[in-house]
Short mmCIF file of C-alpha atoms (C1' of nucleotides) in Angstrom, two decimals:
data_model
loop_
_atom_site.label_atom_id
_atom_site.label_comp_id
_atom_site.label_asym_id
_atom_site.label_seq_id
_atom_site.Cartn_x
_atom_site.Cartn_y
_atom_site.Cartn_z
CA MET A 1 3.87 47.67 2.81
CA PRO A 2 0.41 46.39 1.91
CA ALA A 3 -1.42 45.40 5.06
CA VAL A 4 -3.94 42.85 3.84
CA LYS A 5 -2.36 40.98 0.98
CA PRO A 6 0.62 39.51 2.80
CA ASP A 7 -1.62 38.08 5.50
CA LEU A 8 -3.91 36.49 2.98
CA GLU A 9 -1.01 35.06 1.07
CA THR A 10 0.60 33.79 4.22
CA ARG A 11 -2.65 32.21 5.36
CA LEU A 12 -2.99 30.44 2.03
CA ALA A 13 0.58 29.26 1.94
CA GLU A 14 0.22 27.92 5.44
CA ASP A 15 -2.98 26.16 4.53
CA HIS A 16 -1.20 24.45 1.69
CA HIS A 17 1.69 23.45 3.77
CA GLN A 18 -0.73 22.28 6.43
CA ALA A 19 -2.59 19.86 4.16
CA ILE A 20 0.65 18.42 2.80
CA LYS A 21 2.18 17.98 6.23
CA LEU A 22 -0.99 16.35 7.48
CA TRP A 23 -1.07 14.01 4.50
CA LEU A 24 2.54 12.95 4.93
CA ARG A 25 2.02 12.25 8.60
CA LEU A 26 -1.18 10.32 7.94
CA LEU A 27 0.66 8.22 5.40
CA THR A 28 3.58 7.64 7.75
CA CYS A 29 1.35 6.42 10.56
CA THR A 30 -0.56 4.10 8.25
CA ASN A 31 2.69 2.70 6.87
CA LEU A 32 4.12 2.12 10.32
CA ILE A 33 1.00 0.28 11.42
CA THR A 34 0.56 -1.84 8.30
CA GLY A 35 4.25 -2.66 8.48
CA GLN A 36 3.90 -3.94 12.04
CA ILE A 37 0.78 -5.92 11.30
CA ARG A 38 2.20 -7.40 8.12
CA THR A 39 5.36 -8.54 9.89
CA ARG A 40 3.44 -10.07 12.76
CA LEU A 41 0.94 -11.83 10.49
CA ARG A 42 3.85 -13.34 8.63
CA GLU A 43 5.83 -14.35 11.70
CA HIS A 44 2.91 -15.65 13.74
CA PHE A 45 0.66 -17.11 11.07
CA GLN A 46 2.63 -17.29 7.82
CA THR A 47 0.02 -15.20 6.12
CA THR A 48 -0.40 -11.75 4.62
CA LEU A 49 -2.56 -8.71 5.23
CA PRO A 50 -4.74 -9.04 2.12
CA ARG A 51 -5.44 -12.70 2.88
CA PHE A 52 -6.34 -11.76 6.44
CA ASP A 53 -8.48 -8.92 5.19
CA LEU A 54 -10.44 -11.17 2.84
CA LEU A 55 -11.12 -13.68 5.61
CA ALA A 56 -12.18 -10.84 7.92
CA GLN A 57 -14.74 -9.64 5.40
CA LEU A 58 -16.20 -13.12 5.11
CA GLU A 59 -16.27 -13.57 8.87
CA ARG A 60 -18.44 -10.47 9.08
CA HIS A 61 -20.76 -11.89 6.42
CA PRO A 62 -21.50 -15.54 7.15
CA GLU A 63 -23.94 -15.64 4.24
CA GLY A 64 -20.96 -15.16 1.93
CA LEU A 65 -19.98 -12.38 -0.43
CA LYS A 66 -19.75 -12.01 -4.19
CA MET A 67 -16.34 -11.36 -5.68
CA SER A 68 -17.47 -7.86 -6.60
CA GLU A 69 -18.63 -7.20 -3.06
CA LEU A 70 -15.31 -8.37 -1.69
CA SER A 71 -13.59 -6.07 -4.14
CA LYS A 72 -15.58 -3.04 -2.98
CA ARG A 73 -15.11 -3.77 0.70
CA MET A 74 -11.41 -4.49 0.37
CA MET A 75 -10.94 -1.47 -1.89
CA VAL A 76 -8.99 -3.44 -4.47
CA THR A 77 -9.76 -4.49 -8.04
CA THR A 78 -11.79 -7.60 -8.78
CA GLY A 79 -8.81 -9.04 -10.59
CA ASN A 80 -6.90 -8.82 -7.36
CA VAL A 81 -9.67 -10.53 -5.42
CA THR A 82 -9.60 -13.37 -7.92
CA GLY A 83 -5.97 -14.09 -7.15
CA ILE A 84 -6.28 -13.94 -3.38
CA THR A 85 -9.43 -16.07 -3.43
CA ASP A 86 -7.65 -18.64 -5.59
CA GLN A 87 -4.97 -19.01 -2.94
CA LEU A 88 -7.30 -19.17 0.04
CA GLU A 89 -9.44 -21.68 -1.80
CA ALA A 90 -6.37 -23.80 -2.55
CA GLU A 91 -5.52 -23.61 1.15
CA GLY A 92 -9.04 -24.78 1.97
CA LEU A 93 -10.01 -21.67 3.94
CA VAL A 94 -12.73 -20.39 1.61
CA ARG A 95 -15.00 -21.91 -1.00
CA ARG A 96 -16.58 -20.49 -4.16
CA GLU A 97 -20.22 -21.48 -4.49
CA PRO A 98 -21.96 -21.01 -7.83
CA ASP A 99 -24.84 -18.56 -7.76
CA PRO A 100 -28.04 -20.34 -8.85
CA GLN A 101 -29.55 -17.06 -10.08
CA ASP A 102 -26.59 -15.88 -12.09
CA ARG A 103 -24.16 -18.25 -13.71
CA ARG A 104 -21.49 -15.54 -14.05
CA ALA A 105 -21.34 -14.96 -10.32
CA CYS A 106 -20.29 -16.92 -7.30
CA THR A 107 -20.55 -16.49 -3.57
CA VAL A 108 -17.41 -16.88 -1.51
CA LYS A 109 -17.78 -18.35 1.96
CA LEU A 110 -15.52 -19.35 4.80
CA THR A 111 -15.08 -23.08 5.19
CA PRO A 112 -15.33 -24.42 8.76
CA ARG A 113 -11.56 -24.65 8.79
CA GLY A 114 -11.31 -21.12 7.47
CA ARG A 115 -13.54 -19.85 10.24
CA GLN A 116 -11.46 -21.71 12.79
CA VAL A 117 -8.13 -20.49 11.46
CA PHE A 118 -9.38 -16.93 11.20
CA ALA A 119 -10.71 -16.90 14.76
CA ARG A 120 -7.26 -17.65 16.11
CA MET A 121 -5.66 -14.95 14.00
CA ALA A 122 -8.33 -12.34 14.69
CA GLN A 123 -7.87 -12.56 18.41
CA GLU A 124 -4.17 -11.83 18.26
CA HIS A 125 -4.67 -9.24 15.59
CA GLU A 126 -7.07 -7.31 17.76
CA GLY A 127 -4.49 -7.22 20.52
CA TRP A 128 -1.87 -5.84 18.14
CA VAL A 129 -4.12 -3.05 16.95
CA ILE A 130 -5.03 -2.07 20.50
CA GLU A 131 -1.36 -2.03 21.40
CA LEU A 132 -0.39 0.01 18.36
CA PHE A 133 -2.98 2.66 19.22
CA GLU A 134 -2.09 2.83 22.89
CA GLY A 135 -0.33 6.11 22.20
CA LEU A 136 -3.77 7.75 22.19
CA SER A 137 -6.22 7.99 25.06
CA SER A 138 -9.75 6.77 24.61
CA SER A 139 -11.09 10.27 24.03
CA GLU A 140 -8.29 11.05 21.61
CA LYS A 141 -9.14 7.93 19.63
CA GLU A 142 -12.76 8.98 19.63
CA LEU A 143 -11.80 12.43 18.41
CA MET A 144 -9.59 11.08 15.67
CA TYR A 145 -12.32 8.68 14.62
CA THR A 146 -14.70 11.60 14.25
CA LEU A 147 -12.25 13.69 12.27
CA LEU A 148 -11.47 10.80 9.95
CA GLY A 149 -15.20 10.27 9.51
CA LYS A 150 -15.55 13.80 8.27
CA LEU A 151 -12.60 13.37 5.94
CA LYS A 152 -13.97 10.08 4.65
CA THR A 153 -17.35 11.62 3.88
CA HIS A 154 -15.64 14.37 1.92
CA LEU A 155 -13.51 11.87 0.00
CA ASN A 156 -16.44 9.65 -0.85
CA GLY A 157 -18.42 12.63 -2.07
CA LYS A 158 -15.51 13.51 -4.32
CA GLU A 159 -15.34 9.94 -5.59
CA ALA A 160 -19.05 9.87 -6.36
CA ARG A 161 -18.88 13.12 -8.27
CA ARG A 162 -16.49 11.73 -10.87
CA MET B 1 -25.56 -8.68 39.81
CA PRO B 2 -21.93 -7.69 40.24
CA ALA B 3 -21.63 -3.95 39.97
CA VAL B 4 -18.02 -3.40 38.94
CA LYS B 5 -17.06 -6.28 36.70
CA PRO B 6 -19.61 -5.78 33.92
CA ASP B 7 -18.63 -2.15 33.57
CA LEU B 8 -14.98 -3.01 33.35
CA GLU B 9 -15.63 -5.67 30.78
CA THR B 10 -17.83 -3.37 28.78
CA ARG B 11 -15.26 -0.63 28.93
CA LEU B 12 -12.57 -2.99 27.72
CA ALA B 13 -14.68 -4.42 24.94
CA GLU B 14 -15.47 -0.91 23.78
CA ASP B 15 -11.84 0.07 23.89
CA HIS B 16 -11.02 -2.89 21.69
CA HIS B 17 -13.74 -2.13 19.28
CA GLN B 18 -12.69 1.50 19.34
CA ALA B 19 -9.09 0.86 18.29
CA ILE B 20 -10.16 -1.52 15.53
CA LYS B 21 -12.76 0.85 14.19
CA LEU B 22 -10.29 3.70 14.25
CA TRP B 23 -7.70 1.62 12.46
CA LEU B 24 -10.10 0.56 9.72
CA ARG B 25 -11.20 4.12 9.16
CA LEU B 26 -7.63 5.37 9.10
CA LEU B 27 -6.78 2.75 6.52
CA THR B 28 -9.84 3.59 4.44
CA CYS B 29 -9.00 7.28 4.32
CA THR B 30 -5.41 6.60 3.38
CA ASN B 31 -6.49 4.20 0.65
CA LEU B 32 -9.00 6.66 -0.77
CA ILE B 33 -6.39 9.41 -0.90
CA THR B 34 -3.57 7.31 -2.34
CA GLY B 35 -6.02 5.95 -4.89
CA GLN B 36 -6.94 9.46 -6.03
CA ILE B 37 -3.36 10.62 -6.17
CA ARG B 38 -2.18 7.51 -7.97
CA THR B 39 -4.88 7.85 -10.62
CA ARG B 40 -4.19 11.52 -11.17
CA LEU B 41 -0.42 11.04 -11.36
CA ARG B 42 -0.98 8.39 -14.00
CA GLU B 43 -3.52 10.38 -16.02
CA HIS B 44 -1.76 13.73 -15.83
CA PHE B 45 1.89 12.73 -15.86
CA GLN B 46 2.10 9.04 -16.79
CA THR B 47 3.95 8.34 -13.60
CA THR B 48 3.45 6.53 -10.31
CA LEU B 49 3.35 7.45 -6.64
CA PRO B 50 6.66 5.82 -5.69
CA ARG B 51 8.46 7.54 -8.55
CA PHE B 52 6.94 10.84 -7.49
CA ASP B 53 7.86 10.16 -3.89
CA LEU B 54 11.48 9.47 -4.74
CA LEU B 55 11.76 12.68 -6.75
CA ALA B 56 10.12 14.59 -3.89
CA GLN B 57 12.71 13.34 -1.44
CA LEU B 58 15.51 14.44 -3.74
CA GLU B 59 13.92 17.84 -4.30
CA ARG B 60 14.02 18.38 -0.55
CA HIS B 61 17.72 17.41 -0.49
CA PRO B 62 19.54 19.11 -3.34
CA GLU B 63 22.84 17.73 -2.05
CA GLY B 64 21.54 14.28 -2.97
CA LEU B 65 20.72 11.20 -0.91
CA LYS B 66 22.25 7.76 -0.49
CA MET B 67 20.14 4.80 -1.52
CA SER B 68 19.84 3.80 2.12
CA GLU B 69 18.65 7.28 3.08
CA LEU B 70 16.04 7.19 0.35
CA SER B 71 14.95 3.81 1.64
CA LYS B 72 14.48 5.14 5.18
CA ARG B 73 12.66 8.27 4.11
CA MET B 74 10.38 6.44 1.69
CA MET B 75 9.79 3.65 4.21
CA VAL B 76 10.50 0.90 1.68
CA THR B 77 13.29 -1.64 1.34
CA THR B 78 16.57 -0.75 -0.30
CA GLY B 79 15.86 -3.36 -2.95
CA ASN B 80 12.77 -1.45 -3.86
CA VAL B 81 14.69 1.83 -4.10
CA THR B 82 17.16 0.18 -6.46
CA GLY B 83 14.39 -0.64 -8.92
CA ILE B 84 12.71 2.75 -8.84
CA THR B 85 16.04 4.55 -9.14
CA ASP B 86 16.96 2.37 -12.13
CA GLN B 87 13.84 3.54 -13.93
CA LEU B 88 14.17 7.21 -13.08
CA GLU B 89 17.80 7.11 -14.11
CA ALA B 90 16.86 5.48 -17.41
CA GLU B 91 14.32 8.29 -17.90
CA GLY B 92 17.04 10.83 -17.22
CA LEU B 93 15.37 12.34 -14.15
CA VAL B 94 17.96 11.30 -11.57
CA ARG B 95 21.63 10.38 -11.59
CA ARG B 96 23.72 8.07 -9.41
CA GLU B 97 27.01 9.64 -8.46
CA PRO B 98 29.74 7.43 -7.02
CA ASP B 99 30.75 8.28 -3.47
CA PRO B 100 34.46 9.15 -3.39
CA GLN B 101 34.71 8.11 0.29
CA ASP B 102 32.97 4.76 -0.06
CA ARG B 103 33.06 2.73 -3.22
CA ARG B 104 29.99 0.69 -2.25
CA ALA B 105 27.78 3.75 -1.96
CA CYS B 106 26.38 6.30 -4.35
CA THR B 107 24.56 9.57 -4.04
CA VAL B 108 21.37 10.02 -6.02
CA LYS B 109 20.62 13.51 -7.32
CA LEU B 110 17.99 15.13 -9.47
CA THR B 111 19.16 16.03 -12.95
CA PRO B 112 18.22 19.52 -14.17
CA ARG B 113 15.51 17.88 -16.26
CA GLY B 114 14.35 15.89 -13.24
CA ARG B 115 14.07 19.05 -11.19
CA GLN B 116 12.11 20.71 -13.95
CA VAL B 117 9.74 17.78 -14.47
CA PHE B 118 9.18 17.39 -10.76
CA ALA B 119 8.41 21.09 -10.26
CA ARG B 120 5.52 20.85 -12.69
CA MET B 121 4.14 17.73 -11.02
CA ALA B 122 4.62 19.02 -7.48
CA GLN B 123 2.53 22.09 -8.09
CA GLU B 124 -0.47 20.12 -9.28
CA HIS B 125 0.06 17.51 -6.61
CA GLU B 126 -0.09 20.11 -3.88
CA GLY B 127 -3.43 21.29 -5.26
CA TRP B 128 -4.80 17.78 -5.21
CA VAL B 129 -3.82 17.20 -1.60
CA ILE B 130 -5.34 20.50 -0.51
CA GLU B 131 -8.52 19.61 -2.34
CA LEU B 132 -8.66 16.12 -0.85
CA PHE B 133 -8.36 17.52 2.66
CA GLU B 134 -10.91 20.28 2.15
CA GLY B 135 -13.37 18.22 4.18
CA LEU B 136 -11.58 19.45 7.29
CA SER B 137 -11.29 23.01 8.54
CA SER B 138 -7.89 24.47 9.25
CA SER B 139 -8.21 23.88 12.98
CA GLU B 140 -9.44 20.33 12.42
CA LYS B 141 -6.41 19.63 10.25
CA GLU B 142 -4.22 21.09 12.95
CA LEU B 143 -5.89 18.89 15.55
CA MET B 144 -5.56 15.77 13.46
CA TYR B 145 -1.93 16.59 12.78
CA THR B 146 -1.30 16.77 16.51
CA LEU B 147 -3.10 13.52 17.24
CA LEU B 148 -1.21 11.74 14.48
CA GLY B 149 2.00 13.15 15.89
CA LYS B 150 1.27 11.53 19.21
CA LEU B 151 0.43 8.26 17.51
CA LYS B 152 3.58 8.42 15.41
CA THR B 153 5.76 8.96 18.46
CA HIS B 154 4.20 5.95 20.12
CA LEU B 155 4.70 3.82 17.02
CA ASN B 156 8.31 4.87 16.58
CA GLY B 157 9.01 4.08 20.22
CA LYS B 158 7.57 0.63 19.66
CA GLU B 159 9.70 0.18 16.55
CA ALA B 160 12.87 1.23 18.35
CA ARG B 161 12.23 -1.16 21.23
CA ARG B 162 12.40 -4.23 18.97
"C1'" DG C 1 -36.86 -13.35 -30.14
"C1'" DC C 2 -32.83 -10.61 -31.47
"C1'" DT C 3 -29.48 -7.56 -30.63
"C1'" DA C 4 -26.93 -4.18 -27.89
"C1'" DA C 5 -25.47 -2.78 -23.57
"C1'" DA C 6 -24.36 -3.88 -19.02
"C1'" DT C 7 -22.48 -6.91 -15.50
"C1'" DA C 8 -19.50 -10.59 -12.99
"C1'" DT C 9 -15.51 -12.57 -13.21
"C1'" DT C 10 -11.01 -13.96 -15.08
"C1'" DT C 11 -6.86 -13.15 -17.57
"C1'" DT C 12 -2.84 -10.50 -18.87
"C1'" DA C 13 1.00 -7.37 -18.71
"C1'" DG C 14 3.50 -4.46 -16.02
"C1'" DG C 15 4.88 -2.10 -11.86
"C1'" DC C 16 5.43 -2.13 -6.64
"C1'" DT C 17 6.90 -4.44 -2.51
"C1'" DT C 18 8.92 -7.51 0.57
"C1'" DA C 19 12.17 -10.87 2.61
"C1'" DA C 20 16.11 -13.11 1.95
"C1'" DA C 21 20.41 -14.15 -0.25
"C1'" DG C 22 24.50 -12.39 -2.51
"C1'" DC C 23 28.48 -9.36 -3.25
"C1'" DA C 24 31.78 -6.06 -2.54
"C1'" DA C 25 33.85 -2.68 0.34
"C1'" DA C 26 34.64 -0.69 4.85
"C1'" DA C 27 35.30 -0.89 9.79
"C1'" DG C 28 36.56 -3.06 13.98
"C1'" DC C 29 39.56 -5.88 16.48
"C1'" DG C 30 43.01 -9.13 18.00
"C1'" DC D 1 48.36 -6.96 9.37
"C1'" DG D 2 44.66 -10.51 8.80
"C1'" DC D 3 40.20 -11.87 10.08
"C1'" DT D 4 35.43 -11.17 11.20
"C1'" DT D 5 31.56 -8.32 11.23
"C1'" DT D 6 29.05 -4.72 9.46
"C1'" DT D 7 27.40 -1.86 5.90
"C1'" DG D 8 25.56 -0.32 1.17
"C1'" DC D 9 23.67 -1.88 -2.54
"C1'" DT D 10 21.80 -5.33 -5.93
"C1'" DT D 11 19.51 -9.53 -7.14
"C1'" DT D 12 15.96 -12.98 -6.73
"C1'" DA D 13 11.59 -15.19 -5.90
"C1'" DA D 14 7.10 -14.63 -4.63
"C1'" DG D 15 3.04 -12.03 -3.70
"C1'" DC D 16 0.19 -7.72 -4.20
"C1'" DC D 17 -2.00 -4.49 -7.14
"C1'" DT D 18 -3.66 -2.00 -11.08
"C1'" DA D 19 -5.56 -1.07 -15.68
"C1'" DA D 20 -7.17 -3.00 -19.55
"C1'" DA D 21 -8.71 -6.72 -22.42
"C1'" DA D 22 -11.22 -11.01 -22.73
"C1'" DT D 23 -15.09 -14.18 -21.64
"C1'" DA D 24 -19.47 -15.43 -20.45
"C1'" DT D 25 -23.90 -14.30 -19.00
"C1'" DT D 26 -27.73 -11.35 -18.03
"C1'" DT D 27 -30.65 -7.47 -18.92
"C1'" DA D 28 -32.99 -4.03 -21.82
"C1'" DG D 29 -34.87 -2.27 -25.84
"C1'" DC D 30 -36.95 -2.94 -29.95
#
DNA sequence: GCTAAATATTTTAGGCTTAAAGCAAAAGCG
DNA sequence: CGCTTTTGCTTTAAGCCTAAAATATTTAGC
């Protein structure tokens, strides 16, 4: 029996299996969490995750954001942002303001009502997230945060290199 | 100045922030990875992630799966599974077989062609996942897998208790 | 200044996803 | 047995999402 080759092969095969297993578990956890949050947003506030996400971005940027900036931050296409913005604007939670420098662009801002509505949702939302991550201790969360940071850096590098 | 209260408050506030930050990063990583895989599946095989996922489930269960089992494993509604199965069946990759015990139910199986097509895709897919997780060492992947396992257990407990 | 390329957004077509309603068959129960 | 409830699947309506094409405007190069 060859002494080296089997080990190497086994190592590789395990590595493969390892990445796949990790990926499936990562996806499962994300799905479980988004599922919970989606359900609660619907039941408590009759809204959806993407709508909430858009409002959250604007809350963090009181000066407003361009559609393209929203698209980048939300990691969805600009076409998608158009649709969600249309709805939130119709509901009176955000407003498109024309850009004086560039007539193609517009800045999206929270309306006072939007800010108010979001504040109520955000508070509950934060509680949900804390609760959903209670399975991990503070140091475990910290550790996971670090590991994901490393992964994210790698993924972004890959993205950039395309 | 009170000595205890501020610390407690600070600790709490940090805990909150910590869970939220972790959640956002988890979501970002998942989105980056699914985005890559979705794009590559489309470009290389003119297919989509859910179609691939359904075939993968069947590959792991050569005896076939009920629609409801597929739904559970894929973490989507049964209505959704109906639509994806319709397409794959039309493409000749899977087949619905009537259940002799229960006339409401059916068992979905890979066709020989489906198995063949999936095998080709699965090999490349595995390479992509390995590549996307190369940012982490083997022990880091192991660690993350463990942490996610703990999180998953917590989340499933929460689910069950509803 | 004119034209070409780039940019910001919207529109379109098609697929995914959900929640909820519908339908048929099976299971439980009096 | 007959009735109700549950189960397995499909259908429907509405929203999310993408890729690609279209539109309008700005920027760059000549």
